[in-house]
Amino acid sequence: MSEQIEIEFKNLLTETEFEQILKAHQIGEKQFVKQKNYYFDTPEFELKDRACALRIRERGGRYEMTLKEPLLTGEGLLETNTELDYEKASSILSGSSISPIDIRDKISQMGIDPEQMSCFGTLTTARAEIPYEGGLLVFDKSTYFDVTDYELEYETNHYEEGMRIFEELLKKASIPQRKTDNKVRRFFTEMQRVKTRVD
């Protein structure tokens, strides 16, 4: 198990803006790596209601379960990460109990029954990353349901400085700042939209 503070800034882009910023930073197709996020919650979406998220990420044949919780300061997230082998990940994805003890304990401490957790969907991302101004600049193209979206993220260790760097980057690229929910929240929103159409 590992814990880390995640401070990141993100902005949704149009496809044209995405292509332009890839070109500006000399990012080619070969630099993209595919990853899948499998999202978990209770039937009542109790994690979502607490602004938390639970996922298994599959990337390069490796699996990692991550619980994200908002920091009290509002300036980032606390991530609890646990590596899973293929058998354990497959078992959880097939409906077995969430088994990493540290993550189960944290969910229980929120007053949520970890036995109620199940996978409710998958989001696939093609991701490229480069070092930038002391942090990490991330280029994401994500697909879920019938949606494809494009996102620029900047991961840093310093909130105020990171915000300044990211805002300057967007300004230099003539990209407007847009209120951007995280991936799991965008996934939820689209899931609700699809469900409403079906109902």
PDB file of C-alpha atoms in Angstrom:
ATOM      1  CA  MET A   1       0.000   0.000   0.000  1.00  0.00           C
ATOM      2  CA  SER A   2       1.118   3.556  -0.660  1.00  0.00           C
ATOM      3  CA  GLU A   3      -0.434   6.938   0.061  1.00  0.00           C
ATOM      4  CA  GLN A   4       0.249  10.152  -1.778  1.00  0.00           C
ATOM      5  CA  ILE A   5      -1.173  13.629  -2.192  1.00  0.00           C
ATOM      6  CA  GLU A   6      -2.426  14.305  -5.710  1.00  0.00           C
ATOM      7  CA  ILE A   7      -2.474  17.938  -6.839  1.00  0.00           C
ATOM      8  CA  GLU A   8      -3.556  18.348 -10.431  1.00  0.00           C
ATOM      9  CA  PHE A   9      -5.157  20.923 -12.658  1.00  0.00           C
ATOM     10  CA  LYS A  10      -7.240  19.918 -15.648  1.00  0.00           C
ATOM     11  CA  ASN A  11      -8.995  21.449 -18.610  1.00  0.00           C
ATOM     12  CA  LEU A  12     -11.219  19.896 -21.243  1.00  0.00           C
ATOM     13  CA  LEU A  13     -10.189  20.658 -24.827  1.00  0.00           C
ATOM     14  CA  THR A  14     -11.851  20.504 -28.196  1.00  0.00           C
ATOM     15  CA  GLU A  15     -10.404  17.961 -30.617  1.00  0.00           C
ATOM     16  CA  THR A  16      -8.798  20.820 -32.579  1.00  0.00           C
ATOM     17  CA  GLU A  17      -7.217  22.302 -29.437  1.00  0.00           C
ATOM     18  CA  PHE A  18      -5.970  18.847 -28.455  1.00  0.00           C
ATOM     19  CA  GLU A  19      -4.294  18.324 -31.825  1.00  0.00           C
ATOM     20  CA  GLN A  20      -2.754  21.800 -31.679  1.00  0.00           C
ATOM     21  CA  ILE A  21      -1.274  21.340 -28.208  1.00  0.00           C
ATOM     22  CA  LEU A  22       0.078  17.898 -29.122  1.00  0.00           C
ATOM     23  CA  LYS A  23       1.852  19.501 -32.080  1.00  0.00           C
ATOM     24  CA  ALA A  24       3.153  22.369 -29.947  1.00  0.00           C
ATOM     25  CA  HIS A  25       4.743  19.874 -27.520  1.00  0.00           C
ATOM     26  CA  GLN A  26       5.849  17.463 -30.254  1.00  0.00           C
ATOM     27  CA  ILE A  27       3.734  14.589 -28.980  1.00  0.00           C
ATOM     28  CA  GLY A  28       3.380  11.736 -31.462  1.00  0.00           C
ATOM     29  CA  GLU A  29       0.991   8.801 -31.575  1.00  0.00           C
ATOM     30  CA  LYS A  30       3.698   6.388 -30.393  1.00  0.00           C
ATOM     31  CA  GLN A  31       3.941   8.238 -27.071  1.00  0.00           C
ATOM     32  CA  PHE A  32       0.376   7.337 -26.111  1.00  0.00           C
ATOM     33  CA  VAL A  33      -0.281   4.395 -23.806  1.00  0.00           C
ATOM     34  CA  LYS A  34      -3.708   2.814 -23.388  1.00  0.00           C
ATOM     35  CA  GLN A  35      -5.168   2.357 -19.925  1.00  0.00           C
ATOM     36  CA  LYS A  36      -8.547   1.277 -18.583  1.00  0.00           C
ATOM     37  CA  ASN A  37     -10.252   2.603 -15.458  1.00  0.00           C
ATOM     38  CA  TYR A  38     -12.867   0.344 -13.858  1.00  0.00           C
ATOM     39  CA  TYR A  39     -15.024   2.392 -11.470  1.00  0.00           C
ATOM     40  CA  PHE A  40     -16.654   1.104  -8.272  1.00  0.00           C
ATOM     41  CA  ASP A  41     -19.369   2.383  -5.966  1.00  0.00           C
ATOM     42  CA  THR A  42     -22.419   1.203  -4.034  1.00  0.00           C
ATOM     43  CA  PRO A  43     -25.852   1.086  -5.701  1.00  0.00           C
ATOM     44  CA  GLU A  44     -26.635   4.393  -3.919  1.00  0.00           C
ATOM     45  CA  PHE A  45     -23.326   5.944  -5.079  1.00  0.00           C
ATOM     46  CA  GLU A  46     -22.192   6.630  -1.537  1.00  0.00           C
ATOM     47  CA  LEU A  47     -18.581   7.270  -2.562  1.00  0.00           C
ATOM     48  CA  LYS A  48     -19.667   9.797  -5.180  1.00  0.00           C
ATOM     49  CA  ASP A  49     -21.794  11.578  -2.574  1.00  0.00           C
ATOM     50  CA  ARG A  50     -18.639  12.021  -0.471  1.00  0.00           C
ATOM     51  CA  ALA A  51     -16.619  13.298  -3.483  1.00  0.00           C
ATOM     52  CA  CYS A  52     -14.559  10.085  -3.328  1.00  0.00           C
ATOM     53  CA  ALA A  53     -13.729   7.590  -6.064  1.00  0.00           C
ATOM     54  CA  LEU A  54     -12.592   3.972  -6.221  1.00  0.00           C
ATOM     55  CA  ARG A  55     -11.084   2.413  -9.311  1.00  0.00           C
ATOM     56  CA  ILE A  56      -8.941  -0.371 -10.657  1.00  0.00           C
ATOM     57  CA  ARG A  57      -6.564   0.849 -13.344  1.00  0.00           C
ATOM     58  CA  GLU A  58      -5.215  -1.590 -15.915  1.00  0.00           C
ATOM     59  CA  ARG A  59      -2.107  -0.390 -17.717  1.00  0.00           C
ATOM     60  CA  GLY A  60       0.608  -2.382 -19.442  1.00  0.00           C
ATOM     61  CA  GLY A  61      -0.570  -5.635 -17.911  1.00  0.00           C
ATOM     62  CA  ARG A  62      -0.450  -4.212 -14.377  1.00  0.00           C
ATOM     63  CA  TYR A  63      -3.404  -3.557 -12.084  1.00  0.00           C
ATOM     64  CA  GLU A  64      -3.712  -1.038  -9.277  1.00  0.00           C
ATOM     65  CA  MET A  65      -6.650  -0.228  -7.028  1.00  0.00           C
ATOM     66  CA  THR A  66      -6.887   3.416  -5.957  1.00  0.00           C
ATOM     67  CA  LEU A  67      -9.172   5.129  -3.462  1.00  0.00           C
ATOM     68  CA  LYS A  68      -9.290   8.929  -3.856  1.00  0.00           C
ATOM     69  CA  GLU A  69     -10.484  11.141  -0.992  1.00  0.00           C
ATOM     70  CA  PRO A  70     -10.634  14.954  -0.966  1.00  0.00           C
ATOM     71  CA  LEU A  71      -8.210  16.761   1.337  1.00  0.00           C
ATOM     72  CA  LEU A  72      -9.778  18.977   3.986  1.00  0.00           C
ATOM     73  CA  THR A  73      -7.859  21.942   2.533  1.00  0.00           C
ATOM     74  CA  GLY A  74      -9.615  21.479  -0.818  1.00  0.00           C
ATOM     75  CA  GLU A  75      -6.217  21.602  -2.519  1.00  0.00           C
ATOM     76  CA  GLY A  76      -5.901  18.074  -3.838  1.00  0.00           C
ATOM     77  CA  LEU A  77      -6.722  14.470  -3.082  1.00  0.00           C
ATOM     78  CA  LEU A  78      -5.358  11.734  -0.861  1.00  0.00           C
ATOM     79  CA  GLU A  79      -4.708   8.631  -2.939  1.00  0.00           C
ATOM     80  CA  THR A  80      -4.416   5.175  -1.377  1.00  0.00           C
ATOM     81  CA  ASN A  81      -2.904   2.747  -3.902  1.00  0.00           C
ATOM     82  CA  THR A  82      -2.575  -1.035  -3.805  1.00  0.00           C
ATOM     83  CA  GLU A  83      -1.047  -3.210  -6.524  1.00  0.00           C
ATOM     84  CA  LEU A  84      -3.148  -6.219  -7.572  1.00  0.00           C
ATOM     85  CA  ASP A  85      -2.118  -9.301  -9.472  1.00  0.00           C
ATOM     86  CA  TYR A  86      -4.156 -10.426 -12.479  1.00  0.00           C
ATOM     87  CA  GLU A  87      -6.092 -13.081 -10.547  1.00  0.00           C
ATOM     88  CA  LYS A  88      -7.061 -10.730  -7.728  1.00  0.00           C
ATOM     89  CA  ALA A  89      -8.073  -7.935 -10.127  1.00  0.00           C
ATOM     90  CA  SER A  90     -10.125 -10.336 -12.262  1.00  0.00           C
ATOM     91  CA  SER A  91     -11.846 -11.718  -9.170  1.00  0.00           C
ATOM     92  CA  ILE A  92     -12.851  -8.245  -7.937  1.00  0.00           C
ATOM     93  CA  LEU A  93     -13.996  -7.186 -11.401  1.00  0.00           C
ATOM     94  CA  SER A  94     -16.112 -10.358 -11.575  1.00  0.00           C
ATOM     95  CA  GLY A  95     -17.963  -9.426  -8.384  1.00  0.00           C
ATOM     96  CA  SER A  96     -15.826 -10.677  -5.493  1.00  0.00           C
ATOM     97  CA  SER A  97     -15.363  -8.515  -2.411  1.00  0.00           C
ATOM     98  CA  ILE A  98     -12.963  -5.588  -2.398  1.00  0.00           C
ATOM     99  CA  SER A  99     -10.036  -7.384  -0.823  1.00  0.00           C
ATOM    100  CA  PRO A 100      -7.212  -4.906  -0.067  1.00  0.00           C
ATOM    101  CA  ILE A 101      -7.583  -4.489   3.706  1.00  0.00           C
ATOM    102  CA  ASP A 102      -6.347  -0.887   3.803  1.00  0.00           C
ATOM    103  CA  ILE A 103      -8.931   0.229   1.248  1.00  0.00           C
ATOM    104  CA  ARG A 104     -11.720  -1.810   2.859  1.00  0.00           C
ATOM    105  CA  ASP A 105     -10.918  -0.185   6.221  1.00  0.00           C
ATOM    106  CA  LYS A 106     -10.992   3.329   4.771  1.00  0.00           C
ATOM    107  CA  ILE A 107     -14.360   2.676   3.101  1.00  0.00           C
ATOM    108  CA  SER A 108     -15.746   1.258   6.357  1.00  0.00           C
ATOM    109  CA  GLN A 109     -14.520   4.329   8.266  1.00  0.00           C
ATOM    110  CA  MET A 110     -16.695   6.453   5.973  1.00  0.00           C
ATOM    111  CA  GLY A 111     -19.720   4.497   7.188  1.00  0.00           C
ATOM    112  CA  ILE A 112     -20.001   2.605   3.884  1.00  0.00           C
ATOM    113  CA  ASP A 113     -20.286  -1.177   3.642  1.00  0.00           C
ATOM    114  CA  PRO A 114     -17.418  -2.341   1.368  1.00  0.00           C
ATOM    115  CA  GLU A 115     -19.461  -5.461   0.558  1.00  0.00           C
ATOM    116  CA  GLN A 116     -21.860  -3.201  -1.368  1.00  0.00           C
ATOM    117  CA  MET A 117     -19.118  -2.122  -3.800  1.00  0.00           C
ATOM    118  CA  SER A 118     -19.342  -3.265  -7.402  1.00  0.00           C
ATOM    119  CA  CYS A 119     -17.932  -2.226 -10.755  1.00  0.00           C
ATOM    120  CA  PHE A 120     -20.369  -0.047 -12.664  1.00  0.00           C
ATOM    121  CA  GLY A 121     -18.384   0.831 -15.779  1.00  0.00           C
ATOM    122  CA  THR A 122     -15.171   1.308 -17.703  1.00  0.00           C
ATOM    123  CA  LEU A 123     -13.460   4.360 -19.164  1.00  0.00           C
ATOM    124  CA  THR A 124     -10.605   3.858 -21.629  1.00  0.00           C
ATOM    125  CA  THR A 125      -7.891   6.488 -22.003  1.00  0.00           C
ATOM    126  CA  ALA A 126      -5.035   6.963 -24.440  1.00  0.00           C
ATOM    127  CA  ARG A 127      -2.450   8.913 -22.409  1.00  0.00           C
ATOM    128  CA  ALA A 128       0.829  10.669 -23.133  1.00  0.00           C
ATOM    129  CA  GLU A 129       2.971  12.332 -20.457  1.00  0.00           C
ATOM    130  CA  ILE A 130       5.962  14.703 -20.498  1.00  0.00           C
ATOM    131  CA  PRO A 131       7.877  16.541 -17.767  1.00  0.00           C
ATOM    132  CA  TYR A 132       6.903  20.218 -17.670  1.00  0.00           C
ATOM    133  CA  GLU A 133       8.029  23.070 -15.390  1.00  0.00           C
ATOM    134  CA  GLY A 134       8.858  20.776 -12.482  1.00  0.00           C
ATOM    135  CA  GLY A 135       5.638  18.748 -12.829  1.00  0.00           C
ATOM    136  CA  LEU A 136       4.008  16.386 -15.285  1.00  0.00           C
ATOM    137  CA  LEU A 137       1.923  17.438 -18.283  1.00  0.00           C
ATOM    138  CA  VAL A 138      -0.646  14.811 -19.267  1.00  0.00           C
ATOM    139  CA  PHE A 139      -2.541  14.540 -22.554  1.00  0.00           C
ATOM    140  CA  ASP A 140      -5.656  12.327 -22.367  1.00  0.00           C
ATOM    141  CA  LYS A 141      -8.130  11.116 -24.966  1.00  0.00           C
ATOM    142  CA  SER A 142     -10.883   9.211 -23.152  1.00  0.00           C
ATOM    143  CA  THR A 143     -13.816   7.146 -24.419  1.00  0.00           C
ATOM    144  CA  TYR A 144     -16.867   6.028 -22.415  1.00  0.00           C
ATOM    145  CA  PHE A 145     -20.353   5.145 -23.648  1.00  0.00           C
ATOM    146  CA  ASP A 146     -20.566   7.048 -26.970  1.00  0.00           C
ATOM    147  CA  VAL A 147     -18.458   9.983 -25.734  1.00  0.00           C
ATOM    148  CA  THR A 148     -14.879  10.884 -26.647  1.00  0.00           C
ATOM    149  CA  ASP A 149     -13.325  13.747 -24.712  1.00  0.00           C
ATOM    150  CA  TYR A 150      -9.939  15.447 -24.716  1.00  0.00           C
ATOM    151  CA  GLU A 151      -8.210  16.701 -21.602  1.00  0.00           C
ATOM    152  CA  LEU A 152      -5.013  18.405 -20.538  1.00  0.00           C
ATOM    153  CA  GLU A 153      -3.777  17.820 -16.982  1.00  0.00           C
ATOM    154  CA  TYR A 154      -0.879  19.241 -15.012  1.00  0.00           C
ATOM    155  CA  GLU A 155       0.310  17.278 -11.984  1.00  0.00           C
ATOM    156  CA  THR A 156       2.447  19.100  -9.440  1.00  0.00           C
ATOM    157  CA  ASN A 157       3.553  19.143  -5.807  1.00  0.00           C
ATOM    158  CA  HIS A 158       2.694  22.815  -5.214  1.00  0.00           C
ATOM    159  CA  TYR A 159      -0.867  24.085  -5.509  1.00  0.00           C
ATOM    160  CA  GLU A 160      -0.384  27.831  -6.013  1.00  0.00           C
ATOM    161  CA  GLU A 161       2.652  27.522  -8.271  1.00  0.00           C
ATOM    162  CA  GLY A 162       1.016  24.704 -10.217  1.00  0.00           C
ATOM    163  CA  MET A 163      -2.088  26.778 -10.819  1.00  0.00           C
ATOM    164  CA  ARG A 164       0.017  29.669 -12.115  1.00  0.00           C
ATOM    165  CA  ILE A 165       1.997  27.422 -14.486  1.00  0.00           C
ATOM    166  CA  PHE A 166      -1.129  25.719 -15.821  1.00  0.00           C
ATOM    167  CA  GLU A 167      -3.039  28.964 -16.351  1.00  0.00           C
ATOM    168  CA  GLU A 168      -0.051  30.454 -18.203  1.00  0.00           C
ATOM    169  CA  LEU A 169       0.170  27.358 -20.395  1.00  0.00           C
ATOM    170  CA  LEU A 170      -3.501  27.626 -21.369  1.00  0.00           C
ATOM    171  CA  LYS A 171      -3.181  31.348 -22.033  1.00  0.00           C
ATOM    172  CA  LYS A 172      -0.103  30.846 -24.230  1.00  0.00           C
ATOM    173  CA  ALA A 173      -2.000  28.177 -26.214  1.00  0.00           C
ATOM    174  CA  SER A 174      -5.102  30.434 -26.494  1.00  0.00           C
ATOM    175  CA  ILE A 175      -7.224  27.770 -24.801  1.00  0.00           C
ATOM    176  CA  PRO A 176     -10.049  29.079 -22.585  1.00  0.00           C
ATOM    177  CA  GLN A 177     -10.225  27.782 -19.027  1.00  0.00           C
ATOM    178  CA  ARG A 178     -13.210  25.476 -18.621  1.00  0.00           C
ATOM    179  CA  LYS A 179     -14.719  24.074 -15.444  1.00  0.00           C
ATOM    180  CA  THR A 180     -13.631  20.445 -15.723  1.00  0.00           C
ATOM    181  CA  ASP A 181     -14.926  17.605 -13.573  1.00  0.00           C
ATOM    182  CA  ASN A 182     -12.690  14.613 -12.995  1.00  0.00           C
ATOM    183  CA  LYS A 183     -13.089  11.536 -15.173  1.00  0.00           C
ATOM    184  CA  VAL A 184     -15.251   9.542 -12.790  1.00  0.00           C
ATOM    185  CA  ARG A 185     -17.685  12.440 -12.393  1.00  0.00           C
ATOM    186  CA  ARG A 186     -17.870  12.907 -16.171  1.00  0.00           C
ATOM    187  CA  PHE A 187     -18.466   9.176 -16.477  1.00  0.00           C
ATOM    188  CA  PHE A 188     -21.289   9.360 -13.888  1.00  0.00           C
ATOM    189  CA  THR A 189     -22.913  12.289 -15.689  1.00  0.00           C
ATOM    190  CA  GLU A 190     -22.944  10.446 -18.993  1.00  0.00           C
ATOM    191  CA  MET A 191     -24.131   7.237 -17.336  1.00  0.00           C
ATOM    192  CA  GLN A 192     -27.118   9.119 -15.890  1.00  0.00           C
ATOM    193  CA  ARG A 193     -27.821  10.662 -19.296  1.00  0.00           C
ATOM    194  CA  VAL A 194     -27.782   7.250 -20.976  1.00  0.00           C
ATOM    195  CA  LYS A 195     -29.993   5.782 -18.249  1.00  0.00           C
ATOM    196  CA  THR A 196     -32.499   8.643 -18.657  1.00  0.00           C
ATOM    197  CA  ARG A 197     -32.651   8.046 -22.411  1.00  0.00           C
ATOM    198  CA  VAL A 198     -33.236   4.327 -21.881  1.00  0.00           C
ATOM    199  CA  ASP A 199     -35.895   4.882 -19.207  1.00  0.00           C
TER     200      ASP A 199
END
